[in-house]
Amino acid sequence: MCDKGSMAQYTRVSGFVGLITLQNPPVNALSAAVRQGIVDMVERALSDPIVKSVVICGQNGNFCGGADIKEFGTNMSGPPLVPMIDAIEAANKPVVAAIEGSALGGGLELALGCHYRIAHSKARLGLPEVTLGLLPAAGGTQRLPRLVGVPAALNLITTGRHVTAAQALQLGIVDQVTDHNAVDVAVTFSLSVAGQSLDARRISTYLCPLPSDFDALFEGVMQKVRQSARGAIAPVACVQAVRAAATLPYTKGMEREQELMATLFTSGQARAQQYCFFAQRAVGRWRMPSGARWETSKPRPVHKAAVIGLGTMGRGITVALAQTGLSVVAVETQEKQLMEAKQAVSGMLERGAKRHGVVPTLDRISYSQNIQAIAEVDLVIEAVFEDMALKTEVFQQLSAVCKPGTLLCTNTSALDVDKLASETPNPELVVGMHFFAPAHVMKLLEVVYGPRSSPQAVATAMQLGKKMGKVSVAVGNCRGFVGNRMLMPYLQQAFFLLEEGATPELVDQALEEFGFPMGVFRMSDLSGLDIGWRVRKRDELVEPDMASGKSARIRQGSRYSPLGDLLCEQGRFGQKTGRGWYQYDKPGSRVARSDPWLHSFLVEYRARHGLVPRSIDHQEVLERCLYALINEGFRILEDGIAAGPEDIDVIYVFGYGWPRHRGGPMFYAGMVGLAKVLERLEHYQQAHPDVPYLQPCSLLRRLVAGGSPPIHRWREVIKKHQSQL
Ligand SMILES: C[C@H](O)[C@H](C)C(=O)SCCNC(=O)CCNC(=O)[C@H](O)C(C)(C)COP(=O)([O-])OP(=O)([O-])OC[C@H]1O[C@@H](n2cnc3c(N)ncnc32)[C@H](O)[C@@H]1OP(=O)([O-])[O-]
């Protein structure tokens, strides 16, 4: 017998089991209609005299992706989750959750309200609310600690990480894991426990096991969470909610959970993190200025790939490719470098496999010194040294060796992709695949298309990026693409602030308190000051340090700071030389310590250039570094290099450490207020007329003149703006 209508279907199966199926594709999110459906169908099952037990499952092999995030910004209606789940727990017939696919957030909380949980071996479970700036507010912070203990619950809730079914069984979250259809297993199981007492199956009635070192544990976790949260408020609230579970009876603990959730639900941070959730999905729906789009561009199949150049980036890319199951040809002409790379790659694959409990895919990779070895591959990623002449030579060789139709991708981080394409007979087959170090770890991938790159080439690179577990963003070809192009004004302002009286410590502290994992100067020391120096030399910006005064700090008509060049001339490349903007115990060590030499060098430098230092506060550091970066973001939108603000924000959150609870540079500009950003840029541009990067972008002016529309409406303004340029 079957009852349709609501978004939860009711069927009586095996004679005596009420089967409730959530129906809200693709992830059966608990929208108002689904919640109403569950309330109605549970009531129906419990009042049906024939029914002895109940099974809850999700349509299409997916249990439930939690509350409907799309409802958060609206006036929420429909039955609330907490009493709905309490009613299931209080039921007088066994209710079994049959978990396939995902049971996340409210979805897992629903399952925790059930008396038993059966999971398919491929299922994934978790309470990821903290990644949305929230906490599990349907009893998750009260039931999970009672079921698995405080330490495990604290870890799952403050990290939001997903666990496999096997891990969930080990933790005690689920009662059984099956390789068979979990719904069938659950139906049979539910009948086997029908009629048995359920008192011991109602988790909210459990006493929360108190760890012996209770206070020390919570203090330790709170300290760690505050440190890694870098200003995010949700993780702290998660700890406070779990503490309530350990110290208060269930109902009081639930009041505390709701209280804490109320502080988060309307917060700017929650809006920022939910924006990131949808932005991360929106960038997959790419489009090019030519009008080509993701839906209409068919990717080419890639069965075999190659990597040319096995330096640090080439090795990471080889690992990331092999981990997808693809066969990979890794080419390095230098024998010593090839042997070292083979060892490094094998080590990375073995460590990765151990972490995930899988078999390392070492046999997927073949190594060669000879470029002929790649004649039969479908796609090549070139990762040789960042030099145009060398890359041109490699691309000419690739065009000669590769079979027709092979996609040629370059991992350059700043060179002209279209110029490289012009070195080949088929420029339509050339795109940039810009990975971030370490390439097998960092999630971001910039897929760079030139004016002649085919939509199919972009589609193929985007699909391969997804297969490698990357967050791939399609961007246009220009100097520095999106990420590095916006970094230029950010770095420049940081240098100017040092000239005007700031110290690296002050600038970095302001940026780290904002939420960046590392300030600009600690980051430069990590990546190496010599990389930027090489680029500035190539751009003929570096001059011998003879001169003093203003003229020495002007290049190509604009203000320029030679501070970074001067440090490099003294071999201060950062961590790798043990000296940079900070000092380190020895070359390669990572702990930055203030360097008195650097401070006296700045004093001497300012005196020599007639610069009078002044007091600079954190607000000025943030406004100048971040607003200059944001302004360049608007130029990128104006140029059509990025299709929308989401593309820029995803790049900065996944590739440049922009704090997720601040949404990304463009989202942040909207939060601060575009008029404010414009006013501050005009203020600083007036003070520094020789700094073009501070010249407000006309698109920003246009948005402000248009009443600063919300970010989801910027694309239409950009379209109109571009058509009038
Ligand atoms: C009270 C309670 O305590 C609280 C307050 C909560 O419960 S807060 C909510 C907590 N739940 C989460 O954090 C889980 C969020 N979802 C995911 O992690 C993943 O989606 C997934 C489940 C692992 C599937 O991954 P996927 O790669 O297969 O597909 P997808 O591309 O990601 O998703 C496919 C499509 O579904 C949409 N979608 C996914 N989950 C959604 C959700 N919970 N609400 C609304 N839409 C959702 C998504 O935007 C995309 O739409 P579109 O782009 O096609 O238009």
PDB file of C-alpha atoms in Angstrom, residues 356-467:
ATOM      1  CA  HIS A 356      42.818   6.882   3.520  1.00  0.00           C
ATOM      2  CA  GLY A 357      43.297   3.185   4.174  1.00  0.00           C
ATOM      3  CA  VAL A 358      43.577   2.357   0.452  1.00  0.00           C
ATOM      4  CA  VAL A 359      46.228   0.716  -1.776  1.00  0.00           C
ATOM      5  CA  PRO A 360      48.735   3.232  -3.265  1.00  0.00           C
ATOM      6  CA  THR A 361      48.413   3.567  -7.072  1.00  0.00           C
ATOM      7  CA  LEU A 362      52.182   3.399  -7.716  1.00  0.00           C
ATOM      8  CA  ASP A 363      51.761   1.102 -10.723  1.00  0.00           C
ATOM      9  CA  ARG A 364      49.699   3.714 -12.503  1.00  0.00           C
ATOM     10  CA  ILE A 365      52.786   5.838 -13.180  1.00  0.00           C
ATOM     11  CA  SER A 366      55.540   5.215 -15.730  1.00  0.00           C
ATOM     12  CA  TYR A 367      58.648   7.392 -15.676  1.00  0.00           C
ATOM     13  CA  SER A 368      60.788   8.466 -18.638  1.00  0.00           C
ATOM     14  CA  GLN A 369      63.535  10.869 -19.627  1.00  0.00           C
ATOM     15  CA  ASN A 370      62.254  10.790 -23.183  1.00  0.00           C
ATOM     16  CA  ILE A 371      59.382  13.050 -24.302  1.00  0.00           C
ATOM     17  CA  GLN A 372      58.535  10.449 -26.985  1.00  0.00           C
ATOM     18  CA  ALA A 373      57.023   8.383 -24.184  1.00  0.00           C
ATOM     19  CA  ILE A 374      53.940  10.570 -24.178  1.00  0.00           C
ATOM     20  CA  ALA A 375      52.950  10.037 -27.813  1.00  0.00           C
ATOM     21  CA  GLU A 376      49.714   8.227 -26.894  1.00  0.00           C
ATOM     22  CA  VAL A 377      48.380  10.288 -23.992  1.00  0.00           C
ATOM     23  CA  ASP A 378      45.111  12.270 -24.096  1.00  0.00           C
ATOM     24  CA  LEU A 379      46.296  15.229 -22.036  1.00  0.00           C
ATOM     25  CA  VAL A 380      49.645  16.717 -21.029  1.00  0.00           C
ATOM     26  CA  ILE A 381      50.361  19.061 -18.118  1.00  0.00           C
ATOM     27  CA  GLU A 382      53.590  20.977 -18.570  1.00  0.00           C
ATOM     28  CA  ALA A 383      55.248  21.973 -15.280  1.00  0.00           C
ATOM     29  CA  VAL A 384      58.791  22.948 -16.218  1.00  0.00           C
ATOM     30  CA  PHE A 385      60.657  25.966 -14.772  1.00  0.00           C
ATOM     31  CA  GLU A 386      58.734  29.258 -15.042  1.00  0.00           C
ATOM     32  CA  ASP A 387      60.570  30.574 -18.104  1.00  0.00           C
ATOM     33  CA  MET A 388      58.805  31.533 -21.364  1.00  0.00           C
ATOM     34  CA  ALA A 389      61.636  30.409 -23.657  1.00  0.00           C
ATOM     35  CA  LEU A 390      61.843  26.983 -21.996  1.00  0.00           C
ATOM     36  CA  LYS A 391      58.051  26.511 -22.001  1.00  0.00           C
ATOM     37  CA  THR A 392      57.879  27.544 -25.660  1.00  0.00           C
ATOM     38  CA  GLU A 393      60.478  24.906 -26.538  1.00  0.00           C
ATOM     39  CA  VAL A 394      58.545  22.258 -24.613  1.00  0.00           C
ATOM     40  CA  PHE A 395      55.256  23.192 -26.304  1.00  0.00           C
ATOM     41  CA  GLN A 396      56.900  22.929 -29.725  1.00  0.00           C
ATOM     42  CA  GLN A 397      58.206  19.461 -28.811  1.00  0.00           C
ATOM     43  CA  LEU A 398      54.784  18.427 -27.488  1.00  0.00           C
ATOM     44  CA  SER A 399      53.076  19.524 -30.709  1.00  0.00           C
ATOM     45  CA  ALA A 400      55.499  17.362 -32.656  1.00  0.00           C
ATOM     46  CA  VAL A 401      55.215  14.263 -30.434  1.00  0.00           C
ATOM     47  CA  CYS A 402      51.592  14.113 -29.287  1.00  0.00           C
ATOM     48  CA  LYS A 403      48.808  12.371 -31.195  1.00  0.00           C
ATOM     49  CA  PRO A 404      46.227  14.663 -32.880  1.00  0.00           C
ATOM     50  CA  GLY A 405      43.721  16.134 -30.461  1.00  0.00           C
ATOM     51  CA  THR A 406      45.891  15.802 -27.351  1.00  0.00           C
ATOM     52  CA  LEU A 407      45.159  18.621 -24.901  1.00  0.00           C
ATOM     53  CA  LEU A 408      48.225  20.653 -23.946  1.00  0.00           C
ATOM     54  CA  CYS A 409      47.951  22.275 -20.507  1.00  0.00           C
ATOM     55  CA  THR A 410      50.475  24.511 -18.809  1.00  0.00           C
ATOM     56  CA  ASN A 411      50.893  24.913 -15.067  1.00  0.00           C
ATOM     57  CA  THR A 412      52.336  28.414 -15.468  1.00  0.00           C
ATOM     58  CA  SER A 413      51.298  30.756 -12.653  1.00  0.00           C
ATOM     59  CA  ALA A 414      51.655  34.003 -14.585  1.00  0.00           C
ATOM     60  CA  LEU A 415      52.967  33.582 -18.159  1.00  0.00           C
ATOM     61  CA  ASP A 416      50.823  34.270 -21.225  1.00  0.00           C
ATOM     62  CA  VAL A 417      48.885  31.076 -22.019  1.00  0.00           C
ATOM     63  CA  ASP A 418      47.798  32.408 -25.404  1.00  0.00           C
ATOM     64  CA  LYS A 419      51.400  33.162 -26.400  1.00  0.00           C
ATOM     65  CA  LEU A 420      52.272  29.541 -25.619  1.00  0.00           C
ATOM     66  CA  ALA A 421      49.238  28.421 -27.624  1.00  0.00           C
ATOM     67  CA  SER A 422      50.507  30.388 -30.612  1.00  0.00           C
ATOM     68  CA  GLU A 423      53.595  28.165 -30.565  1.00  0.00           C
ATOM     69  CA  THR A 424      51.464  25.165 -31.484  1.00  0.00           C
ATOM     70  CA  PRO A 425      49.525  24.253 -34.640  1.00  0.00           C
ATOM     71  CA  ASN A 426      46.334  23.801 -32.601  1.00  0.00           C
ATOM     72  CA  PRO A 427      45.953  26.708 -30.144  1.00  0.00           C
ATOM     73  CA  GLU A 428      42.365  25.593 -29.467  1.00  0.00           C
ATOM     74  CA  LEU A 429      43.791  22.588 -27.589  1.00  0.00           C
ATOM     75  CA  VAL A 430      45.808  24.735 -25.163  1.00  0.00           C
ATOM     76  CA  VAL A 431      44.630  25.825 -21.705  1.00  0.00           C
ATOM     77  CA  GLY A 432      46.284  26.708 -18.404  1.00  0.00           C
ATOM     78  CA  MET A 433      45.863  24.361 -15.438  1.00  0.00           C
ATOM     79  CA  HIS A 434      47.279  26.484 -12.615  1.00  0.00           C
ATOM     80  CA  PHE A 435      47.772  24.316  -9.515  1.00  0.00           C
ATOM     81  CA  PHE A 436      48.743  25.640  -6.076  1.00  0.00           C
ATOM     82  CA  ALA A 437      51.573  24.247  -3.961  1.00  0.00           C
ATOM     83  CA  PRO A 438      51.496  21.522  -2.741  1.00  0.00           C
ATOM     84  CA  ALA A 439      49.567  20.450  -5.852  1.00  0.00           C
ATOM     85  CA  HIS A 440      48.328  17.140  -4.378  1.00  0.00           C
ATOM     86  CA  VAL A 441      46.959  18.947  -1.308  1.00  0.00           C
ATOM     87  CA  MET A 442      45.713  22.410  -2.287  1.00  0.00           C
ATOM     88  CA  LYS A 443      42.064  22.261  -3.463  1.00  0.00           C
ATOM     89  CA  LEU A 444      42.147  25.152  -5.921  1.00  0.00           C
ATOM     90  CA  LEU A 445      42.738  24.849  -9.669  1.00  0.00           C
ATOM     91  CA  GLU A 446      42.584  27.858 -12.006  1.00  0.00           C
ATOM     92  CA  VAL A 447      41.664  26.625 -15.513  1.00  0.00           C
ATOM     93  CA  VAL A 448      42.881  29.392 -17.802  1.00  0.00           C
ATOM     94  CA  TYR A 449      41.410  29.805 -21.255  1.00  0.00           C
ATOM     95  CA  GLY A 450      42.878  32.047 -23.984  1.00  0.00           C
ATOM     96  CA  PRO A 451      40.857  33.651 -26.778  1.00  0.00           C
ATOM     97  CA  ARG A 452      41.519  30.564 -28.940  1.00  0.00           C
ATOM     98  CA  SER A 453      41.009  27.848 -26.320  1.00  0.00           C
ATOM     99  CA  SER A 454      38.072  25.639 -27.319  1.00  0.00           C
ATOM    100  CA  PRO A 455      35.125  25.186 -24.902  1.00  0.00           C
ATOM    101  CA  GLN A 456      35.835  21.471 -25.157  1.00  0.00           C
ATOM    102  CA  ALA A 457      39.394  22.003 -23.882  1.00  0.00           C
ATOM    103  CA  VAL A 458      38.027  24.024 -20.937  1.00  0.00           C
ATOM    104  CA  ALA A 459      35.337  21.413 -20.245  1.00  0.00           C
ATOM    105  CA  THR A 460      37.956  18.638 -20.247  1.00  0.00           C
ATOM    106  CA  ALA A 461      40.289  20.476 -17.868  1.00  0.00           C
ATOM    107  CA  MET A 462      37.380  21.377 -15.542  1.00  0.00           C
ATOM    108  CA  GLN A 463      36.181  17.772 -15.497  1.00  0.00           C
ATOM    109  CA  LEU A 464      39.686  16.471 -14.803  1.00  0.00           C
ATOM    110  CA  GLY A 465      40.033  19.020 -12.001  1.00  0.00           C
ATOM    111  CA  LYS A 466      36.807  17.731 -10.405  1.00  0.00           C
ATOM    112  CA  LYS A 467      38.062  14.150 -10.784  1.00  0.00           C
TER     113      LYS A 467
END
